[in-house]
CSV table of C-alpha atoms and ligand atoms in Angstrom, one decimal:
chain,number,residue,atom,x,y,z
A,1,MET,CA,21.8,1.0,-0.7
A,2,MET,CA,19.4,0.7,-3.6
A,3,PRO,CA,20.6,2.7,-6.6
A,4,SER,CA,17.9,4.9,-8.4
A,5,LEU,CA,15.5,3.1,-10.4
A,6,LYS,CA,15.4,3.9,-14.1
A,7,ILE,CA,11.7,5.2,-14.9
A,8,ASP,CA,10.9,5.1,-18.5
A,9,CYS,CA,7.9,7.7,-19.3
A,10,LEU,CA,5.4,6.0,-21.7
A,11,PRO,CA,4.3,8.2,-24.8
A,12,MET,CA,0.9,9.7,-24.6
A,13,ALA,CA,-1.0,10.9,-27.6
A,14,GLU,CA,-1.3,14.4,-26.2
A,15,PRO,CA,0.7,16.3,-23.5
A,16,LEU,CA,-1.3,15.8,-19.9
A,17,GLY,CA,-0.6,18.2,-17.6
A,18,GLY,CA,0.0,16.5,-14.2
A,19,ILE,CA,-0.2,13.1,-15.3
A,20,GLU,CA,2.7,10.6,-15.7
A,21,ALA,CA,2.5,7.1,-17.0
A,22,PHE,CA,5.8,4.9,-16.9
A,23,ASN,CA,7.5,1.5,-17.0
A,24,VAL,CA,10.4,0.8,-14.5
A,25,LEU,CA,13.3,-0.7,-16.4
A,26,ARG,CA,15.3,-3.8,-15.1
A,27,GLY,CA,18.4,-1.8,-14.3
A,28,HIS,CA,21.5,-3.6,-13.9
A,29,VAL,CA,20.6,-7.3,-15.0
A,30,ASP,CA,22.6,-10.1,-13.3
A,31,PRO,CA,22.1,-13.1,-15.5
A,32,ALA,CA,22.0,-15.5,-12.6
A,33,ASP,CA,19.2,-13.5,-10.9
A,34,PRO,CA,15.9,-13.4,-12.7
A,35,TYR,CA,14.6,-10.8,-10.2
A,36,SER,CA,17.4,-8.4,-11.1
A,37,GLU,CA,17.6,-5.6,-10.5
A,38,VAL,CA,14.1,-4.1,-9.9
A,39,ASN,CA,11.1,-6.1,-9.2
A,40,LEU,CA,8.1,-4.7,-7.3
A,41,CYS,CA,6.0,-7.8,-7.4
A,42,ASP,CA,5.6,-9.6,-4.4
A,43,TYR,CA,4.0,-13.0,-5.6
A,44,VAL,CA,6.4,-14.3,-8.1
A,45,GLY,CA,8.9,-15.9,-5.9
A,46,ASP,CA,11.2,-12.9,-5.2
A,47,ASP,CA,12.9,-12.1,-1.7
A,48,PRO,CA,10.2,-10.0,0.0
A,49,LEU,CA,13.0,-7.8,1.4
A,50,HIS,CA,14.0,-7.1,-2.0
A,51,VAL,CA,10.5,-6.1,-3.2
A,52,VAL,CA,10.1,-3.8,-0.2
A,53,GLN,CA,13.3,-2.2,-1.0
A,54,CYS,CA,12.4,-1.6,-4.5
A,55,ARG,CA,8.9,-0.3,-3.6
A,56,LEU,CA,10.4,2.1,-1.1
A,57,GLN,CA,12.9,3.3,-3.6
A,58,LEU,CA,10.1,4.1,-6.3
A,59,CYS,CA,8.0,5.8,-3.5
A,60,LYS,CA,11.0,8.0,-2.7
A,61,GLN,CA,11.7,9.0,-6.5
A,62,LEU,CA,7.9,9.7,-6.9
A,63,HIS,CA,7.7,11.6,-3.7
A,64,ILE,CA,4.9,9.8,-2.5
A,65,ASP,CA,4.1,8.0,0.8
A,66,PRO,CA,4.4,4.1,0.6
A,67,GLN,CA,0.7,3.7,1.4
A,68,CYS,CA,0.0,5.6,-2.1
A,69,LEU,CA,1.7,3.1,-4.1
A,70,VAL,CA,-1.4,0.6,-5.1
A,71,MET,CA,-1.1,-2.5,-7.0
A,72,PRO,CA,-3.4,-5.6,-7.1
A,73,ARG,CA,-2.6,-9.2,-6.7
A,74,GLN,CA,-3.1,-10.1,-10.7
A,75,ARG,CA,-4.9,-13.3,-11.5
A,76,HIS,CA,-5.8,-12.7,-15.2
A,77,THR,CA,-9.4,-11.6,-14.1
A,78,SER,CA,-11.5,-8.9,-15.6
A,79,GLN,CA,-12.1,-7.5,-12.2
A,80,VAL,CA,-11.6,-3.6,-11.9
A,81,ARG,CA,-11.5,-1.9,-8.6
A,82,LEU,CA,-11.8,1.8,-7.7
A,83,VAL,CA,-8.9,3.1,-5.3
A,84,ASP,CA,-10.6,5.6,-3.1
A,85,ALA,CA,-9.8,7.1,0.5
A,86,ARG,CA,-11.6,4.0,2.2
A,87,LEU,CA,-9.2,1.6,0.4
A,88,LEU,CA,-6.1,3.6,1.1
A,89,ALA,CA,-7.1,3.9,4.6
A,90,LEU,CA,-7.3,0.1,5.1
A,91,SER,CA,-4.5,-2.1,6.8
A,92,SER,CA,-2.0,-3.7,4.5
A,93,HIS,CA,-3.5,-7.1,5.0
A,94,GLU,CA,-7.2,-5.8,4.4
A,95,ARG,CA,-6.0,-4.0,1.2
A,96,ALA,CA,-4.0,-7.1,-0.1
A,97,SER,CA,-7.4,-9.2,0.5
A,98,GLU,CA,-9.4,-6.6,-1.3
A,99,LEU,CA,-7.1,-6.3,-4.3
A,100,ASP,CA,-6.6,-10.2,-4.7
A,101,GLY,CA,-8.0,-11.3,-8.0
A,102,VAL,CA,-8.0,-7.8,-9.4
A,103,ASP,CA,-6.3,-7.0,-12.9
A,104,ALA,CA,-7.2,-3.2,-13.3
A,105,LEU,CA,-7.4,-0.1,-10.8
A,106,VAL,CA,-9.1,3.3,-11.2
A,107,THR,CA,-8.7,6.2,-9.2
A,108,CYS,CA,-9.7,10.0,-9.0
A,109,LEU,CA,-7.2,10.6,-6.3
A,110,THR,CA,-4.0,13.0,-6.7
A,111,GLY,CA,-0.6,11.8,-5.5
A,112,VAL,CA,-1.6,7.8,-5.9
A,113,CYS,CA,0.3,5.8,-8.0
A,114,LEU,CA,-1.7,3.0,-9.3
A,115,GLY,CA,0.4,0.0,-11.0
A,116,VAL,CA,0.4,-3.4,-12.5
A,117,ASN,CA,3.3,-6.0,-12.9
A,118,THR,CA,3.8,-7.7,-16.1
A,119,ALA,CA,6.3,-9.8,-17.8
A,120,ASP,CA,5.0,-10.1,-21.6
A,121,CYS,CA,1.4,-9.1,-20.9
A,122,VAL,CA,0.1,-6.0,-22.0
A,123,ASN,CA,0.0,-3.1,-19.7
A,124,ILE,CA,-2.4,-0.2,-20.3
A,125,ALA,CA,-2.3,3.1,-18.5
A,126,LEU,CA,-5.4,5.4,-19.2
A,127,CYS,CA,-6.4,8.9,-18.2
A,128,ASP,CA,-9.3,11.4,-18.8
A,129,PRO,CA,-7.4,14.5,-17.8
A,130,ALA,CA,-10.7,16.7,-17.8
A,131,ALA,CA,-12.4,14.4,-15.4
A,132,GLY,CA,-9.1,13.8,-13.4
A,133,VAL,CA,-9.5,9.9,-13.6
A,134,VAL,CA,-6.5,7.6,-14.1
A,135,ALA,CA,-6.4,3.9,-14.5
A,136,VAL,CA,-4.0,0.9,-15.1
A,137,ALA,CA,-4.8,-2.6,-16.4
A,138,HIS,CA,-3.0,-6.1,-17.2
A,139,ALA,CA,-4.1,-8.0,-20.1
A,140,GLY,CA,-2.6,-11.3,-20.9
A,141,TRP,CA,-4.6,-13.2,-23.6
A,142,ARG,CA,-7.1,-14.4,-21.0
A,143,GLY,CA,-7.6,-10.7,-19.9
A,144,THR,CA,-7.9,-9.8,-23.6
A,145,VAL,CA,-10.6,-12.3,-24.1
A,146,ALA,CA,-12.5,-11.1,-21.0
A,147,ARG,CA,-12.3,-7.7,-22.5
A,148,ILE,CA,-10.7,-5.9,-19.4
A,149,ALA,CA,-9.6,-2.9,-21.3
A,150,SER,CA,-13.1,-1.8,-22.1
A,151,ARG,CA,-14.2,-2.9,-18.4
A,152,THR,CA,-11.8,-0.5,-17.2
A,153,VAL,CA,-13.0,2.3,-19.5
A,154,ALA,CA,-16.6,1.4,-18.1
A,155,ALA,CA,-15.2,1.8,-14.4
A,156,MET,CA,-13.6,5.2,-15.5
A,157,GLN,CA,-17.0,6.3,-16.9
A,158,ALA,CA,-18.7,5.5,-13.5
A,159,VAL,CA,-16.5,8.1,-11.8
A,160,GLY,CA,-17.0,10.8,-14.5
A,161,ALA,CA,-14.7,10.0,-17.5
A,162,GLN,CA,-15.8,10.2,-21.1
A,163,PRO,CA,-14.4,7.5,-23.5
A,164,GLY,CA,-14.0,10.4,-26.3
A,165,ARG,CA,-11.4,12.0,-23.9
A,166,ILE,CA,-9.7,9.1,-22.7
A,167,VAL,CA,-6.0,8.8,-23.6
A,168,ALA,CA,-4.4,5.3,-23.3
A,169,THR,CA,-0.5,4.1,-23.5
A,170,MET,CA,0.7,0.8,-23.7
A,171,GLY,CA,4.2,0.0,-22.2
A,172,ALA,CA,6.6,-2.9,-23.1
A,173,CYS,CA,5.0,-6.3,-23.8
A,174,ILE,CA,5.3,-9.2,-26.1
A,175,CYS,CA,5.4,-8.7,-29.8
A,176,GLN,CA,3.5,-10.8,-32.5
A,177,ASP,CA,6.6,-12.4,-33.7
A,178,CYS,CA,7.6,-13.5,-30.2
A,179,PHE,CA,3.9,-14.5,-29.1
A,180,GLU,CA,3.6,-18.0,-30.6
A,181,VAL,CA,0.2,-19.6,-29.3
A,182,GLY,CA,-1.8,-22.6,-29.5
A,183,ASP,CA,-4.9,-22.5,-31.8
A,184,GLU,CA,-7.0,-22.6,-28.7
A,185,VAL,CA,-5.8,-18.9,-27.8
A,186,VAL,CA,-6.9,-17.7,-31.3
A,187,GLU,CA,-10.2,-19.4,-30.8
A,188,ALA,CA,-10.8,-17.9,-27.3
A,189,LEU,CA,-10.2,-14.5,-29.1
A,190,THR,CA,-12.4,-15.0,-32.0
A,191,GLY,CA,-15.2,-16.6,-29.7
A,192,ALA,CA,-14.9,-13.1,-27.7
A,193,GLY,CA,-15.5,-11.1,-30.9
A,194,TYR,CA,-12.2,-10.3,-32.0
A,195,ASP,CA,-11.7,-10.6,-35.9
A,196,GLU,CA,-8.7,-13.2,-36.4
A,197,ARG,CA,-7.5,-11.1,-39.5
A,198,TYR,CA,-6.5,-8.3,-37.1
A,199,VAL,CA,-5.2,-10.1,-34.2
A,200,ALA,CA,-3.6,-13.3,-35.4
A,201,VAL,CA,-1.4,-14.7,-38.2
A,202,ARG,CA,-0.1,-18.2,-38.7
A,203,ASN,CA,3.5,-18.7,-39.2
A,204,THR,CA,3.8,-20.4,-42.4
A,205,ARG,CA,7.3,-22.0,-41.6
A,206,THR,CA,6.3,-23.5,-38.3
A,207,GLY,CA,2.6,-23.7,-38.7
A,208,LYS,CA,1.9,-22.0,-35.4
A,209,MET,CA,-0.3,-19.0,-34.6
A,210,HIS,CA,1.1,-15.6,-33.4
A,211,VAL,CA,-1.3,-13.3,-31.8
A,212,ASP,CA,-0.9,-9.5,-31.6
A,213,LEU,CA,-2.1,-8.7,-28.1
A,214,PRO,CA,-1.4,-4.9,-28.1
A,215,THR,CA,-3.5,-4.5,-31.4
A,216,ALA,CA,-6.4,-6.7,-29.8
A,217,ASN,CA,-6.5,-4.4,-26.7
A,218,LYS,CA,-6.3,-1.3,-29.0
A,219,ILE,CA,-9.5,-2.9,-30.7
A,220,ASP,CA,-11.0,-3.4,-27.2
A,221,LEU,CA,-10.5,0.2,-26.5
A,222,VAL,CA,-11.8,1.5,-29.7
A,223,GLU,CA,-14.8,-0.5,-29.5
A,224,ALA,CA,-15.3,1.1,-26.0
A,225,GLY,CA,-15.3,4.6,-27.6
A,226,VAL,CA,-11.7,5.6,-27.2
A,227,HIS,CA,-10.4,7.5,-30.2
A,228,PRO,CA,-7.8,5.4,-32.1
A,229,ARG,CA,-5.5,8.3,-32.2
A,230,HIS,CA,-5.6,8.5,-28.2
A,231,ILE,CA,-4.0,5.1,-28.0
A,232,THR,CA,-0.3,4.3,-28.2
A,233,TRP,CA,2.2,1.7,-27.6
A,234,ASN,CA,5.8,2.3,-27.0
A,235,GLY,CA,6.6,-0.5,-29.5
A,236,GLU,CA,8.9,-2.3,-26.8
A,237,CYS,CA,8.9,-6.2,-26.7
A,238,THR,CA,9.7,-7.6,-23.5
A,239,ARG,CA,11.0,-10.9,-24.8
A,240,CYS,CA,13.1,-9.0,-27.4
A,241,ASN,CA,14.7,-6.7,-24.9
A,242,PRO,CA,15.8,-8.9,-21.9
A,243,ASN,CA,18.2,-6.1,-20.5
A,244,LEU,CA,15.3,-3.7,-20.0
A,245,TYR,CA,12.2,-5.8,-19.3
A,246,PHE,CA,11.3,-9.1,-17.7
A,247,SER,CA,9.8,-11.8,-19.9
A,248,ALA,CA,8.1,-14.9,-18.6
A,249,ARG,CA,8.7,-16.6,-21.9
A,250,ARG,CA,12.4,-16.1,-21.7
A,251,LEU,CA,12.8,-16.3,-17.9
A,252,GLY,CA,10.1,-18.7,-16.8
A,253,ILE,CA,7.2,-17.4,-14.5
A,254,ALA,CA,9.8,-17.6,-11.5
A,255,SER,CA,11.1,-14.3,-12.4
A,256,GLY,CA,10.6,-10.4,-11.9
A,257,ARG,CA,7.7,-8.4,-13.3
A,258,THR,CA,8.0,-5.0,-15.1
A,259,PHE,CA,6.1,-2.4,-13.2
A,260,THR,CA,3.6,0.1,-15.1
A,261,GLY,CA,2.6,3.0,-13.0
A,262,ILE,CA,0.4,5.8,-13.4
A,263,ILE,CA,0.1,9.0,-11.3
A,264,ARG,CA,-1.9,12.0,-11.3
A,265,ARG,CA,0.0,14.9,-9.6
A,266,HIS,CA,-2.7,17.7,-9.5
B,301,LIG,ZN1,9.6,-9.8,-29.5
Protein backbone atom coordinates (compact mmCIF):
# COMPACT_ATOMS: atom_id res chain seq x y z
CA MET A 1 0.00 0.00 0.00
CA MET A 2 1.14 3.49 -0.80
CA PRO A 3 2.00 5.53 2.29
CA SER A 4 0.53 9.01 2.70
CA LEU A 5 2.08 11.60 0.43
CA LYS A 6 3.78 14.54 2.12
CA ILE A 7 1.99 17.65 0.91
CA ASP A 8 3.88 20.87 1.56
CA CYS A 9 1.65 23.95 1.37
CA LEU A 10 3.17 26.90 -0.46
CA PRO A 11 3.22 30.29 1.25
CA MET A 12 0.75 32.79 -0.18
CA ALA A 13 1.07 36.52 0.37
CA GLU A 14 -2.44 36.60 1.81
CA PRO A 15 -4.68 33.98 3.41
CA LEU A 16 -6.90 32.72 0.61
CA GLY A 17 -10.02 31.06 1.84
CA GLY A 18 -10.70 27.86 0.00
CA ILE A 19 -7.62 27.87 -2.25
CA GLU A 20 -4.64 25.61 -1.56
CA ALA A 21 -1.30 25.48 -3.41
CA PHE A 22 1.30 22.86 -2.62
CA ASN A 23 4.36 20.84 -3.59
CA VAL A 24 4.33 17.06 -3.12
CA LEU A 25 7.59 16.07 -1.42
CA ARG A 26 9.60 13.02 -2.49
CA GLY A 27 8.92 11.14 0.75
CA HIS A 28 11.23 8.21 1.46
CA VAL A 29 14.17 8.51 -0.97
CA ASP A 30 15.87 5.33 -2.18
CA PRO A 31 19.25 6.46 -3.60
CA ALA A 32 19.07 3.62 -6.14
CA ASP A 33 15.66 4.73 -7.45
CA PRO A 34 15.52 8.18 -9.13
CA TYR A 35 11.70 7.99 -9.09
CA SER A 36 11.36 7.39 -5.35
CA GLU A 37 9.20 7.80 -3.49
CA VAL A 38 6.47 9.83 -5.12
CA ASN A 39 6.34 10.72 -8.82
CA LEU A 40 3.15 11.78 -10.64
CA CYS A 41 4.73 12.45 -14.03
CA ASP A 42 4.01 9.80 -16.67
CA TYR A 43 6.52 10.76 -19.41
CA VAL A 44 9.88 10.60 -17.65
CA GLY A 45 10.53 6.87 -17.79
CA ASP A 46 8.92 5.78 -14.53
CA ASP A 47 6.86 2.59 -14.18
CA PRO A 48 3.32 3.61 -15.29
CA LEU A 49 1.81 1.63 -12.42
CA HIS A 50 3.86 3.58 -9.91
CA VAL A 51 2.63 6.85 -11.44
CA VAL A 52 -1.00 5.69 -11.31
CA GLN A 53 -0.59 4.63 -7.69
CA CYS A 54 0.87 8.02 -6.72
CA ARG A 55 -1.87 9.90 -8.56
CA LEU A 56 -4.64 7.88 -6.91
CA GLN A 57 -3.09 8.45 -3.50
CA LEU A 58 -2.95 12.22 -4.08
CA CYS A 59 -6.61 12.25 -5.17
CA LYS A 60 -7.54 10.28 -2.06
CA GLN A 61 -5.74 12.77 0.17
CA LEU A 62 -7.30 15.74 -1.65
CA HIS A 63 -10.73 14.04 -1.53
CA ILE A 64 -11.25 14.45 -5.26
CA ASP A 65 -12.25 12.17 -8.09
CA PRO A 66 -9.23 11.00 -10.15
CA GLN A 67 -10.58 12.72 -13.28
CA CYS A 68 -10.41 16.04 -11.39
CA LEU A 69 -6.61 15.84 -11.22
CA VAL A 70 -5.40 17.60 -14.38
CA MET A 71 -1.80 17.95 -15.55
CA PRO A 72 -0.41 18.61 -19.02
CA ARG A 73 2.30 16.96 -21.11
CA GLN A 74 4.80 19.80 -20.71
CA ARG A 75 7.18 20.62 -23.55
CA HIS A 76 8.76 23.97 -22.56
CA THR A 77 6.17 25.88 -24.60
CA SER A 78 4.22 29.02 -23.78
CA GLN A 79 0.84 27.37 -24.35
CA VAL A 80 -1.83 27.99 -21.69
CA ARG A 81 -5.02 25.93 -21.69
CA LEU A 82 -8.38 26.54 -19.97
CA VAL A 83 -9.67 23.54 -18.04
CA ASP A 84 -13.46 23.59 -18.28
CA ALA A 85 -16.30 21.08 -18.00
CA ARG A 86 -15.84 20.09 -21.65
CA LEU A 87 -12.20 19.16 -21.12
CA LEU A 88 -13.01 17.22 -17.95
CA ALA A 89 -15.62 15.19 -19.85
CA LEU A 90 -13.15 14.02 -22.51
CA SER A 91 -11.79 10.48 -22.52
CA SER A 92 -8.32 10.13 -21.01
CA HIS A 93 -6.86 9.69 -24.51
CA GLU A 94 -8.59 12.84 -25.83
CA ARG A 95 -7.56 14.80 -22.77
CA ALA A 96 -3.92 13.72 -23.12
CA SER A 97 -3.95 14.82 -26.74
CA GLU A 98 -5.45 18.26 -25.88
CA LEU A 99 -2.91 18.81 -23.12
CA ASP A 100 0.14 17.74 -25.11
CA GLY A 101 2.53 20.66 -25.49
CA VAL A 102 0.77 22.72 -22.83
CA ASP A 103 2.79 24.27 -19.99
CA ALA A 104 0.17 26.18 -18.03
CA LEU A 105 -3.44 25.55 -16.99
CA VAL A 106 -6.25 27.86 -15.87
CA THR A 107 -9.62 27.00 -14.38
CA CYS A 108 -12.69 28.51 -12.75
CA LEU A 109 -13.93 25.12 -11.56
CA THR A 110 -14.07 24.11 -7.92
CA GLY A 111 -12.78 20.74 -6.77
CA VAL A 112 -10.33 20.45 -9.67
CA CYS A 113 -6.62 20.17 -8.91
CA LEU A 114 -4.41 21.66 -11.63
CA GLY A 115 -0.76 20.69 -11.57
CA VAL A 116 2.63 20.75 -13.24
CA ASN A 117 5.63 18.46 -12.76
CA THR A 118 9.08 19.98 -12.44
CA ALA A 119 12.63 19.14 -11.44
CA ASP A 120 14.58 22.43 -11.16
CA CYS A 121 12.25 24.50 -13.36
CA VAL A 122 10.09 27.18 -11.77
CA ASN A 123 6.55 26.18 -10.85
CA ILE A 124 4.02 28.96 -10.25
CA ALA A 125 0.57 28.62 -8.68
CA LEU A 126 -1.69 31.65 -9.17
CA CYS A 127 -5.14 32.72 -8.11
CA ASP A 128 -7.56 35.60 -8.11
CA PRO A 129 -9.74 34.63 -5.15
CA ALA A 130 -12.35 37.31 -5.88
CA ALA A 131 -12.86 36.02 -9.43
CA GLY A 132 -12.51 32.36 -8.43
CA VAL A 133 -9.79 31.75 -11.01
CA VAL A 134 -6.76 29.54 -10.33
CA ALA A 135 -3.80 28.59 -12.53
CA VAL A 136 -0.50 26.79 -12.55
CA ALA A 137 2.52 27.20 -14.84
CA HIS A 138 5.84 25.53 -15.59
CA ALA A 139 8.69 27.87 -16.49
CA GLY A 140 12.12 26.57 -17.31
CA TRP A 141 14.46 29.03 -18.98
CA ARG A 142 12.74 28.49 -22.34
CA GLY A 143 9.29 29.12 -20.84
CA THR A 144 10.70 32.15 -19.05
CA VAL A 145 12.04 33.49 -22.36
CA ALA A 146 8.60 32.81 -23.89
CA ARG A 147 6.96 34.72 -20.99
CA ILE A 148 4.69 31.90 -19.92
CA ALA A 149 4.01 33.56 -16.54
CA SER A 150 2.54 36.70 -18.10
CA ARG A 151 0.71 34.61 -20.71
CA THR A 152 -0.89 32.72 -17.83
CA VAL A 153 -1.98 36.02 -16.26
CA ALA A 154 -3.52 37.02 -19.62
CA ALA A 155 -5.40 33.71 -19.83
CA MET A 156 -6.70 34.27 -16.29
CA GLN A 157 -7.86 37.76 -17.29
CA ALA A 158 -9.79 36.26 -20.19
CA VAL A 159 -12.00 34.45 -17.67
CA GLY A 160 -12.48 37.33 -15.27
CA ALA A 161 -9.31 37.68 -13.18
CA GLN A 162 -7.69 41.07 -12.56
CA PRO A 163 -3.87 41.24 -12.39
CA GLY A 164 -4.03 43.60 -9.39
CA ARG A 165 -5.85 40.92 -7.38
CA ILE A 166 -3.75 37.94 -8.48
CA VAL A 167 -1.66 36.23 -5.82
CA ALA A 168 1.20 34.02 -7.05
CA THR A 169 3.47 31.57 -5.29
CA MET A 170 6.49 29.67 -6.55
CA GLY A 171 7.49 26.32 -5.08
CA ALA A 172 10.85 24.59 -5.01
CA CYS A 173 13.05 25.30 -8.03
CA ILE A 174 16.73 25.66 -8.79
CA CYS A 175 18.55 28.48 -6.99
CA GLN A 176 20.88 30.90 -8.75
CA ASP A 177 24.00 29.34 -7.21
CA CYS A 178 23.05 25.96 -8.67
CA PHE A 179 21.83 27.20 -12.05
CA GLU A 180 24.99 27.52 -14.09
CA VAL A 181 24.19 28.15 -17.76
CA GLY A 182 25.87 28.87 -21.07
CA ASP A 183 26.01 32.49 -22.22
CA GLU A 184 23.36 31.70 -24.85
CA VAL A 185 20.73 31.29 -22.12
CA VAL A 186 21.47 34.78 -20.78
CA GLU A 187 21.38 36.13 -24.34
CA ALA A 188 17.95 34.52 -24.87
CA LEU A 189 16.66 36.13 -21.67
CA THR A 190 18.01 39.58 -22.49
CA GLY A 191 16.69 39.16 -26.04
CA ALA A 192 13.26 38.59 -24.49
CA GLY A 193 13.55 41.89 -22.61
CA TYR A 194 14.88 40.81 -19.22
CA ASP A 195 17.49 43.11 -17.66
CA GLU A 196 20.68 41.08 -17.25
CA ARG A 197 21.54 42.92 -14.03
CA TYR A 198 18.49 41.44 -12.31
CA VAL A 199 18.47 37.90 -13.67
CA ALA A 200 22.10 36.83 -14.20
CA VAL A 201 25.50 37.03 -12.59
CA ARG A 202 28.91 35.74 -13.69
CA ASN A 203 30.78 33.49 -11.28
CA THR A 204 34.19 35.16 -11.11
CA ARG A 205 35.91 31.89 -10.18
CA THR A 206 34.50 29.70 -12.98
CA GLY A 207 33.68 32.41 -15.52
CA LYS A 208 30.21 30.82 -15.93
CA MET A 209 26.91 32.65 -15.90
CA HIS A 210 24.26 31.86 -13.28
CA VAL A 211 20.59 32.67 -13.88
CA ASP A 212 18.02 33.53 -11.22
CA LEU A 213 14.86 31.93 -12.66
CA PRO A 214 12.47 32.75 -9.79
CA THR A 215 13.39 36.44 -10.02
CA ALA A 216 13.01 36.42 -13.81
CA ASN A 217 9.50 35.01 -13.45
CA LYS A 218 8.67 37.49 -10.72
CA ILE A 219 9.68 40.27 -13.13
CA ASP A 220 7.46 38.77 -15.84
CA LEU A 221 4.51 38.67 -13.41
CA VAL A 222 5.10 42.25 -12.24
CA GLU A 223 5.26 43.45 -15.85
CA ALA A 224 1.89 41.71 -16.36
CA GLY A 225 0.40 43.78 -13.54
CA VAL A 226 0.76 41.48 -10.54
CA HIS A 227 1.74 43.39 -7.39
CA PRO A 228 5.28 42.50 -6.20
CA ARG A 229 3.93 42.01 -2.67
CA HIS A 230 1.55 39.37 -4.01
CA ILE A 231 4.38 37.16 -5.30
CA THR A 232 6.21 34.70 -3.04
CA TRP A 233 8.74 31.89 -3.44
CA ASN A 234 9.20 29.31 -0.71
CA GLY A 235 12.97 29.75 -1.16
CA GLU A 236 13.63 26.03 -1.54
CA CYS A 237 16.19 24.85 -4.09
CA THR A 238 15.55 21.50 -5.74
CA ARG A 239 19.21 20.74 -6.37
CA CYS A 240 20.26 21.73 -2.84
CA ASN A 241 17.56 19.49 -1.27
CA PRO A 242 17.63 16.08 -2.97
CA ASN A 243 15.85 14.41 -0.08
CA LEU A 244 12.81 16.62 -0.55
CA TYR A 245 12.64 17.36 -4.28
CA PHE A 246 13.66 15.93 -7.64
CA SER A 247 16.45 17.71 -9.50
CA ALA A 248 17.24 16.95 -13.14
CA ARG A 249 20.64 18.58 -12.67
CA ARG A 250 21.43 16.16 -9.87
CA LEU A 251 19.62 12.99 -11.03
CA GLY A 252 19.57 13.40 -14.82
CA ILE A 253 16.36 13.74 -16.84
CA ALA A 254 15.41 10.06 -16.34
CA SER A 255 14.12 10.81 -12.86
CA GLY A 256 10.94 11.84 -11.09
CA ARG A 257 9.37 15.27 -11.00
CA THR A 258 8.01 17.28 -8.10
CA PHE A 259 4.29 17.95 -8.44
CA THR A 260 2.92 21.44 -7.83
CA GLY A 261 -0.84 21.64 -7.45
CA ILE A 262 -3.51 24.26 -6.86
CA ILE A 263 -7.12 23.59 -6.00
CA ARG A 264 -10.09 25.85 -5.38
CA ARG A 265 -12.34 24.21 -2.83
CA HIS A 266 -15.36 26.55 -3.02
ZN1 LIG B 1 20.69 25.28 -5.03
